[in-house]
PDB file of C-alpha atoms in Angstrom:
ATOM      1  CA  GLU A 665     111.264  47.828  69.315  1.00  0.00           C
ATOM      2  CA  THR A 666     111.785  43.963  69.804  1.00  0.00           C
ATOM      3  CA  GLY A 667     115.305  43.932  70.321  1.00  0.00           C
ATOM      4  CA  VAL A 668     116.858  43.114  66.677  1.00  0.00           C
ATOM      5  CA  THR A 669     118.478  46.454  65.069  1.00  0.00           C
ATOM      6  CA  GLN A 670     119.838  46.175  61.210  1.00  0.00           C
ATOM      7  CA  THR A 671     121.936  48.400  59.259  1.00  0.00           C
ATOM      8  CA  PRO A 672     121.462  49.761  57.381  1.00  0.00           C
ATOM      9  CA  ARG A 673     118.174  50.470  56.529  1.00  0.00           C
ATOM     10  CA  HIS A 674     118.442  50.956  52.365  1.00  0.00           C
ATOM     11  CA  LEU A 675     121.199  49.948  50.374  1.00  0.00           C
ATOM     12  CA  VAL A 676     121.801  51.109  46.974  1.00  0.00           C
ATOM     13  CA  MET A 677     124.343  49.165  44.908  1.00  0.00           C
ATOM     14  CA  GLY A 678     126.111  48.593  41.562  1.00  0.00           C
ATOM     15  CA  MET A 679     126.709  44.958  40.368  1.00  0.00           C
ATOM     16  CA  THR A 680     130.028  44.734  40.611  1.00  0.00           C
ATOM     17  CA  ASN A 681     130.177  46.072  44.507  1.00  0.00           C
ATOM     18  CA  LYS A 682     130.945  44.791  48.018  1.00  0.00           C
ATOM     19  CA  LYS A 683     129.247  45.841  50.887  1.00  0.00           C
ATOM     20  CA  SER A 684     127.164  44.187  54.179  1.00  0.00           C
ATOM     21  CA  LEU A 685     124.747  44.145  55.968  1.00  0.00           C
ATOM     22  CA  LYS A 686     124.617  44.259  59.632  1.00  0.00           C
ATOM     23  CA  CYS A 687     121.878  42.924  62.386  1.00  0.00           C
ATOM     24  CA  GLU A 688     123.013  42.960  65.919  1.00  0.00           C
ATOM     25  CA  GLN A 689     120.085  40.974  68.413  1.00  0.00           C
ATOM     26  CA  HIS A 690     119.231  42.384  72.117  1.00  0.00           C
ATOM     27  CA  LEU A 691     117.630  39.572  73.526  1.00  0.00           C
ATOM     28  CA  GLY A 692     119.802  36.673  74.368  1.00  0.00           C
ATOM     29  CA  HIS A 693     118.476  34.213  72.382  1.00  0.00           C
ATOM     30  CA  ASN A 694     121.299  31.374  71.004  1.00  0.00           C
ATOM     31  CA  ALA A 695     119.703  31.592  66.924  1.00  0.00           C
ATOM     32  CA  MET A 696     120.025  33.819  64.161  1.00  0.00           C
ATOM     33  CA  TYR A 697     118.442  33.917  60.909  1.00  0.00           C
ATOM     34  CA  TRP A 698     118.227  35.769  57.616  1.00  0.00           C
ATOM     35  CA  TYR A 699     115.727  36.020  55.675  1.00  0.00           C
ATOM     36  CA  LYS A 700     114.791  37.464  52.080  1.00  0.00           C
ATOM     37  CA  GLN A 701     111.395  39.135  51.470  1.00  0.00           C
ATOM     38  CA  SER A 702     110.125  40.212  48.023  1.00  0.00           C
ATOM     39  CA  ALA A 703     107.262  39.979  45.890  1.00  0.00           C
ATOM     40  CA  LYS A 704     108.460  36.672  44.540  1.00  0.00           C
ATOM     41  CA  LYS A 705     108.617  34.552  47.264  1.00  0.00           C
ATOM     42  CA  PRO A 706     107.475  37.106  50.631  1.00  0.00           C
ATOM     43  CA  LEU A 707     109.361  35.146  53.538  1.00  0.00           C
ATOM     44  CA  GLU A 708     112.368  32.477  52.336  1.00  0.00           C
ATOM     45  CA  LEU A 709     114.975  31.364  54.529  1.00  0.00           C
ATOM     46  CA  MET A 710     119.036  31.973  53.666  1.00  0.00           C
ATOM     47  CA  PHE A 711     120.610  30.940  56.626  1.00  0.00           C
ATOM     48  CA  VAL A 712     120.383  29.686  59.964  1.00  0.00           C
ATOM     49  CA  TYR A 713     123.286  29.902  62.522  1.00  0.00           C
ATOM     50  CA  ASN A 714     122.276  28.011  65.929  1.00  0.00           C
ATOM     51  CA  PHE A 715     124.916  28.413  69.015  1.00  0.00           C
ATOM     52  CA  LYS A 716     127.251  30.692  66.129  1.00  0.00           C
ATOM     53  CA  GLU A 717     127.144  27.046  64.114  1.00  0.00           C
ATOM     54  CA  GLN A 718     125.963  27.402  60.355  1.00  0.00           C
ATOM     55  CA  THR A 719     122.424  25.045  60.297  1.00  0.00           C
ATOM     56  CA  GLU A 720     121.146  26.258  57.394  1.00  0.00           C
ATOM     57  CA  ASN A 721     121.539  26.981  54.064  1.00  0.00           C
ATOM     58  CA  ASN A 722     118.662  27.234  51.293  1.00  0.00           C
ATOM     59  CA  SER A 723     120.142  26.688  48.151  1.00  0.00           C
ATOM     60  CA  VAL A 724     121.336  30.735  48.227  1.00  0.00           C
ATOM     61  CA  PRO A 725     123.970  31.346  46.182  1.00  0.00           C
ATOM     62  CA  SER A 726     128.089  32.195  46.796  1.00  0.00           C
ATOM     63  CA  ARG A 727     127.482  35.553  46.265  1.00  0.00           C
ATOM     64  CA  PHE A 728     125.875  36.042  49.445  1.00  0.00           C
ATOM     65  CA  SER A 729     128.400  35.614  52.387  1.00  0.00           C
ATOM     66  CA  PRO A 730     126.772  34.968  56.046  1.00  0.00           C
ATOM     67  CA  GLU A 731     129.121  35.009  59.601  1.00  0.00           C
ATOM     68  CA  CYS A 732     128.202  35.518  62.920  1.00  0.00           C
ATOM     69  CA  PRO A 733     131.209  36.179  65.447  1.00  0.00           C
ATOM     70  CA  ASN A 734     128.398  35.263  67.637  1.00  0.00           C
ATOM     71  CA  SER A 735     125.361  34.546  69.287  1.00  0.00           C
ATOM     72  CA  SER A 736     124.798  38.361  69.174  1.00  0.00           C
ATOM     73  CA  HIS A 737     126.147  39.691  66.150  1.00  0.00           C
ATOM     74  CA  LEU A 738     125.136  38.209  62.008  1.00  0.00           C
ATOM     75  CA  PHE A 739     126.289  39.706  58.932  1.00  0.00           C
ATOM     76  CA  LEU A 740     125.664  38.760  54.812  1.00  0.00           C
ATOM     77  CA  HIS A 741     128.563  39.375  52.893  1.00  0.00           C
ATOM     78  CA  LEU A 742     127.524  41.182  49.341  1.00  0.00           C
ATOM     79  CA  HIS A 743     129.845  40.894  46.108  1.00  0.00           C
ATOM     80  CA  THR A 744     128.404  40.753  42.449  1.00  0.00           C
ATOM     81  CA  LEU A 745     124.834  40.405  43.107  1.00  0.00           C
ATOM     82  CA  GLN A 746     122.701  40.488  40.186  1.00  0.00           C
ATOM     83  CA  PRO A 747     119.473  42.956  40.181  1.00  0.00           C
ATOM     84  CA  GLU A 748     117.612  40.435  40.687  1.00  0.00           C
ATOM     85  CA  ASP A 749     118.224  40.512  44.421  1.00  0.00           C
ATOM     86  CA  SER A 750     117.059  43.521  45.492  1.00  0.00           C
ATOM     87  CA  ALA A 751     114.659  43.019  47.788  1.00  0.00           C
ATOM     88  CA  LEU A 752     114.390  43.142  51.545  1.00  0.00           C
ATOM     89  CA  TYR A 753     117.000  41.560  53.743  1.00  0.00           C
ATOM     90  CA  LEU A 754     115.164  40.491  57.489  1.00  0.00           C
ATOM     91  CA  CYS A 755     117.318  38.852  59.915  1.00  0.00           C
ATOM     92  CA  ALA A 756     115.634  37.154  62.882  1.00  0.00           C
ATOM     93  CA  SER A 757     116.334  35.648  66.241  1.00  0.00           C
ATOM     94  CA  SER A 758     115.140  33.048  68.307  1.00  0.00           C
ATOM     95  CA  GLN A 759     115.703  30.672  71.457  1.00  0.00           C
ATOM     96  CA  VAL A 760     116.197  27.390  70.486  1.00  0.00           C
ATOM     97  CA  LEU A 761     114.499  24.605  72.984  1.00  0.00           C
ATOM     98  CA  GLY A 762     117.621  22.142  71.890  1.00  0.00           C
ATOM     99  CA  GLN A 763     117.522  19.672  69.975  1.00  0.00           C
ATOM    100  CA  GLY A 764     114.044  18.275  68.216  1.00  0.00           C
ATOM    101  CA  ARG A 765     112.255  20.334  70.156  1.00  0.00           C
ATOM    102  CA  ALA A 766     110.331  23.327  67.198  1.00  0.00           C
ATOM    103  CA  GLU A 767     112.406  27.079  66.966  1.00  0.00           C
ATOM    104  CA  GLU A 768     110.645  29.547  69.830  1.00  0.00           C
ATOM    105  CA  LYS A 769     108.478  32.295  67.810  1.00  0.00           C
ATOM    106  CA  LEU A 770     111.246  34.637  65.613  1.00  0.00           C
ATOM    107  CA  PHE A 771     111.923  38.382  66.386  1.00  0.00           C
ATOM    108  CA  PHE A 772     112.330  40.357  63.333  1.00  0.00           C
ATOM    109  CA  GLY A 773     114.351  43.739  62.411  1.00  0.00           C
ATOM    110  CA  SER A 774     113.157  46.072  60.592  1.00  0.00           C
ATOM    111  CA  GLY A 775     115.533  45.038  57.689  1.00  0.00           C
ATOM    112  CA  THR A 776     117.597  46.136  54.965  1.00  0.00           C
ATOM    113  CA  GLN A 777     116.188  47.723  51.740  1.00  0.00           C
ATOM    114  CA  LEU A 778     118.563  46.660  49.250  1.00  0.00           C
ATOM    115  CA  SER A 779     118.036  47.874  44.957  1.00  0.00           C
ATOM    116  CA  VAL A 780     120.781  46.683  42.914  1.00  0.00           C
ATOM    117  CA  LEU A 781     121.173  48.298  39.351  1.00  0.00           C
TER     118      LEU A 781
ATOM    119  CA  GLY B 295     111.211  19.628  52.587  1.00  0.00           C
ATOM    120  CA  GLU B 296     107.530  21.704  54.024  1.00  0.00           C
ATOM    121  CA  ASN B 297     105.392  23.010  51.514  1.00  0.00           C
ATOM    122  CA  VAL B 298     102.852  25.524  52.962  1.00  0.00           C
ATOM    123  CA  GLU B 299     100.113  26.956  51.000  1.00  0.00           C
ATOM    124  CA  GLN B 300      98.112  29.273  52.964  1.00  0.00           C
ATOM    125  CA  HIS B 301      94.389  30.635  50.764  1.00  0.00           C
ATOM    126  CA  PRO B 302      93.245  33.036  49.548  1.00  0.00           C
ATOM    127  CA  SER B 303      95.671  35.529  48.660  1.00  0.00           C
ATOM    128  CA  THR B 304      93.559  38.501  48.724  1.00  0.00           C
ATOM    129  CA  LEU B 305      90.797  38.824  51.630  1.00  0.00           C
ATOM    130  CA  SER B 306      88.652  42.024  52.692  1.00  0.00           C
ATOM    131  CA  VAL B 307      85.918  42.274  55.059  1.00  0.00           C
ATOM    132  CA  GLN B 308      83.615  44.503  55.872  1.00  0.00           C
ATOM    133  CA  GLU B 309      84.205  46.193  59.849  1.00  0.00           C
ATOM    134  CA  GLY B 310      83.339  44.360  62.233  1.00  0.00           C
ATOM    135  CA  ASP B 311      83.659  41.593  60.229  1.00  0.00           C
ATOM    136  CA  SER B 312      85.039  37.768  60.729  1.00  0.00           C
ATOM    137  CA  ALA B 313      88.216  36.768  58.133  1.00  0.00           C
ATOM    138  CA  VAL B 314      88.932  33.744  58.340  1.00  0.00           C
ATOM    139  CA  ILE B 315      92.938  32.524  56.803  1.00  0.00           C
ATOM    140  CA  LYS B 316      94.038  28.738  56.232  1.00  0.00           C
ATOM    141  CA  CYS B 317      97.268  27.013  55.858  1.00  0.00           C
ATOM    142  CA  THR B 318      98.424  23.089  55.101  1.00  0.00           C
ATOM    143  CA  TYR B 319     101.224  21.657  55.148  1.00  0.00           C
ATOM    144  CA  SER B 320     102.865  18.488  54.025  1.00  0.00           C
ATOM    145  CA  ASP B 321     105.727  17.085  56.459  1.00  0.00           C
ATOM    146  CA  SER B 322     103.063  15.870  59.778  1.00  0.00           C
ATOM    147  CA  ALA B 323     106.994  16.124  61.413  1.00  0.00           C
ATOM    148  CA  SER B 324     106.587  20.156  61.630  1.00  0.00           C
ATOM    149  CA  ASN B 325     105.189  20.814  65.426  1.00  0.00           C
ATOM    150  CA  TYR B 326     105.058  24.921  66.002  1.00  0.00           C
ATOM    151  CA  PHE B 327     102.725  27.043  63.888  1.00  0.00           C
ATOM    152  CA  PRO B 328     102.898  31.149  64.391  1.00  0.00           C
ATOM    153  CA  TRP B 329     100.669  33.532  62.692  1.00  0.00           C
ATOM    154  CA  TYR B 330     102.895  36.923  62.351  1.00  0.00           C
ATOM    155  CA  LYS B 331     100.994  40.202  60.817  1.00  0.00           C
ATOM    156  CA  GLN B 332     103.527  42.492  58.812  1.00  0.00           C
ATOM    157  CA  GLU B 333     101.244  45.656  58.278  1.00  0.00           C
ATOM    158  CA  LEU B 334     103.396  48.676  55.850  1.00  0.00           C
ATOM    159  CA  GLY B 335     106.786  48.874  55.801  1.00  0.00           C
ATOM    160  CA  LYS B 336     107.588  46.957  58.851  1.00  0.00           C
ATOM    161  CA  ARG B 337     108.718  44.324  59.986  1.00  0.00           C
ATOM    162  CA  PRO B 338     107.006  40.666  60.564  1.00  0.00           C
ATOM    163  CA  GLN B 339     105.524  40.393  64.499  1.00  0.00           C
ATOM    164  CA  LEU B 340     103.837  37.473  65.855  1.00  0.00           C
ATOM    165  CA  ILE B 341     100.973  37.527  66.885  1.00  0.00           C
ATOM    166  CA  ILE B 342      99.708  33.951  67.537  1.00  0.00           C
ATOM    167  CA  ASP B 343     101.135  30.217  67.323  1.00  0.00           C
ATOM    168  CA  ILE B 344     100.004  26.862  68.023  1.00  0.00           C
ATOM    169  CA  ARG B 345     101.726  23.425  69.179  1.00  0.00           C
ATOM    170  CA  SER B 346     101.186  20.439  67.491  1.00  0.00           C
ATOM    171  CA  ASN B 347      99.504  19.172  71.070  1.00  0.00           C
ATOM    172  CA  VAL B 348      97.239  21.703  70.939  1.00  0.00           C
ATOM    173  CA  GLY B 349      93.784  21.582  68.811  1.00  0.00           C
ATOM    174  CA  GLU B 350      92.757  25.671  69.964  1.00  0.00           C
ATOM    175  CA  LYS B 351      94.565  28.687  71.181  1.00  0.00           C
ATOM    176  CA  LYS B 352      92.621  31.679  71.473  1.00  0.00           C
ATOM    177  CA  ASP B 353      94.105  35.740  73.120  1.00  0.00           C
ATOM    178  CA  GLN B 354      90.865  37.484  72.648  1.00  0.00           C
ATOM    179  CA  ARG B 355      89.348  38.517  68.714  1.00  0.00           C
ATOM    180  CA  ILE B 356      92.330  35.843  67.447  1.00  0.00           C
ATOM    181  CA  ALA B 357      91.958  31.909  67.418  1.00  0.00           C
ATOM    182  CA  VAL B 358      94.102  29.176  65.520  1.00  0.00           C
ATOM    183  CA  THR B 359      92.709  26.326  64.708  1.00  0.00           C
ATOM    184  CA  LEU B 360      94.978  22.791  64.731  1.00  0.00           C
ATOM    185  CA  ASN B 361      94.099  19.975  62.343  1.00  0.00           C
ATOM    186  CA  LYS B 362      96.891  17.781  62.905  1.00  0.00           C
ATOM    187  CA  THR B 363      95.837  14.461  60.802  1.00  0.00           C
ATOM    188  CA  ALA B 364      93.908  17.599  57.827  1.00  0.00           C
ATOM    189  CA  LYS B 365      97.743  18.815  58.246  1.00  0.00           C
ATOM    190  CA  HIS B 366      96.096  21.665  57.846  1.00  0.00           C
ATOM    191  CA  PHE B 367      95.490  24.704  60.080  1.00  0.00           C
ATOM    192  CA  SER B 368      94.081  28.371  60.366  1.00  0.00           C
ATOM    193  CA  LEU B 369      93.739  32.031  61.536  1.00  0.00           C
ATOM    194  CA  HIS B 370      90.635  33.632  62.884  1.00  0.00           C
ATOM    195  CA  ILE B 371      90.025  37.025  63.378  1.00  0.00           C
ATOM    196  CA  THR B 372      86.354  38.099  64.878  1.00  0.00           C
ATOM    197  CA  GLU B 373      85.287  41.184  65.111  1.00  0.00           C
ATOM    198  CA  THR B 374      87.419  43.038  62.411  1.00  0.00           C
ATOM    199  CA  GLN B 375      89.080  46.413  62.246  1.00  0.00           C
ATOM    200  CA  PRO B 376      90.479  48.964  59.796  1.00  0.00           C
ATOM    201  CA  GLU B 377      94.350  48.093  62.370  1.00  0.00           C
ATOM    202  CA  ASP B 378      94.058  44.904  61.217  1.00  0.00           C
ATOM    203  CA  SER B 379      94.268  45.568  57.836  1.00  0.00           C
ATOM    204  CA  ALA B 380      97.873  44.136  56.705  1.00  0.00           C
ATOM    205  CA  VAL B 381      99.375  41.353  55.338  1.00  0.00           C
ATOM    206  CA  TYR B 382      99.900  37.885  57.492  1.00  0.00           C
ATOM    207  CA  PHE B 383     101.961  35.071  56.562  1.00  0.00           C
ATOM    208  CA  CYS B 384     101.774  31.532  58.012  1.00  0.00           C
ATOM    209  CA  ALA B 385     104.068  28.747  58.996  1.00  0.00           C
ATOM    210  CA  ALA B 386     105.076  25.586  60.111  1.00  0.00           C
ATOM    211  CA  THR B 387     107.735  24.424  62.002  1.00  0.00           C
ATOM    212  CA  ASP B 388     110.024  21.504  61.579  1.00  0.00           C
ATOM    213  CA  ALA B 389     113.604  21.034  63.682  1.00  0.00           C
ATOM    214  CA  GLY B 390     114.601  24.964  63.631  1.00  0.00           C
ATOM    215  CA  LYS B 391     113.630  25.498  60.595  1.00  0.00           C
ATOM    216  CA  SER B 392     110.014  27.765  59.261  1.00  0.00           C
ATOM    217  CA  THR B 393     108.839  27.944  56.212  1.00  0.00           C
ATOM    218  CA  PHE B 394     106.557  30.435  55.352  1.00  0.00           C
ATOM    219  CA  GLY B 395     103.331  30.605  53.949  1.00  0.00           C
ATOM    220  CA  ASP B 396     103.218  33.232  50.599  1.00  0.00           C
ATOM    221  CA  GLY B 397     100.204  35.315  52.876  1.00  0.00           C
ATOM    222  CA  THR B 398      97.911  36.694  53.032  1.00  0.00           C
ATOM    223  CA  THR B 399      96.730  40.489  53.185  1.00  0.00           C
ATOM    224  CA  LEU B 400      93.702  41.337  55.184  1.00  0.00           C
ATOM    225  CA  THR B 401      92.036  45.084  53.941  1.00  0.00           C
ATOM    226  CA  VAL B 402      89.179  45.249  56.135  1.00  0.00           C
ATOM    227  CA  LYS B 403      87.171  48.304  55.720  1.00  0.00           C
ATOM    228  CA  PRO B 404      85.404  50.973  57.347  1.00  0.00           C
TER     229      PRO B 404
END
């Protein structure tokens, strides 16, 4: 167990549904990330939070809405998704060393396999 | 922004042989280069990493080399075993943001 847990593991939703993905890290890290993994683009960064502040939004459509209430929890709220949004959504955490320093290694969760019908 | 290219996309080797995967990056500001292994149905996990002030790093059968001038880095696996079969991702990191290569599917045949 890497200390990053994601729920649910699998999710099937219709295009008009609203759902949320949850991620929790037990590693004391100060940065959390959402990645999308699909056959088309193996590991695509979506959002980055450092110290609960969003520092990166990688041109993600507004139908994906992240929330980071504290440094241990990260959510991804989903609404009116499209079938092409079907993918594995991976959460990760790391300990960022400070301004100007590279991030440390990423610890990934097991992911949520999302299917949009 | 950063662009990372990874080659080959698939690699098949005989057990005991060596495997080499290469990545190139475009942004000279990138200063941290991790490699992740993802087995089928599992999460990516870090196997080795290297910082820009180091040219080579080794951990048992796995080694990584970095050429900052040419902006490329490579993963070397020696004495491959069937359990090395997985997808391997390289990444280049700058200012807290990692850009990943498209992955290499390694198959080690017994």
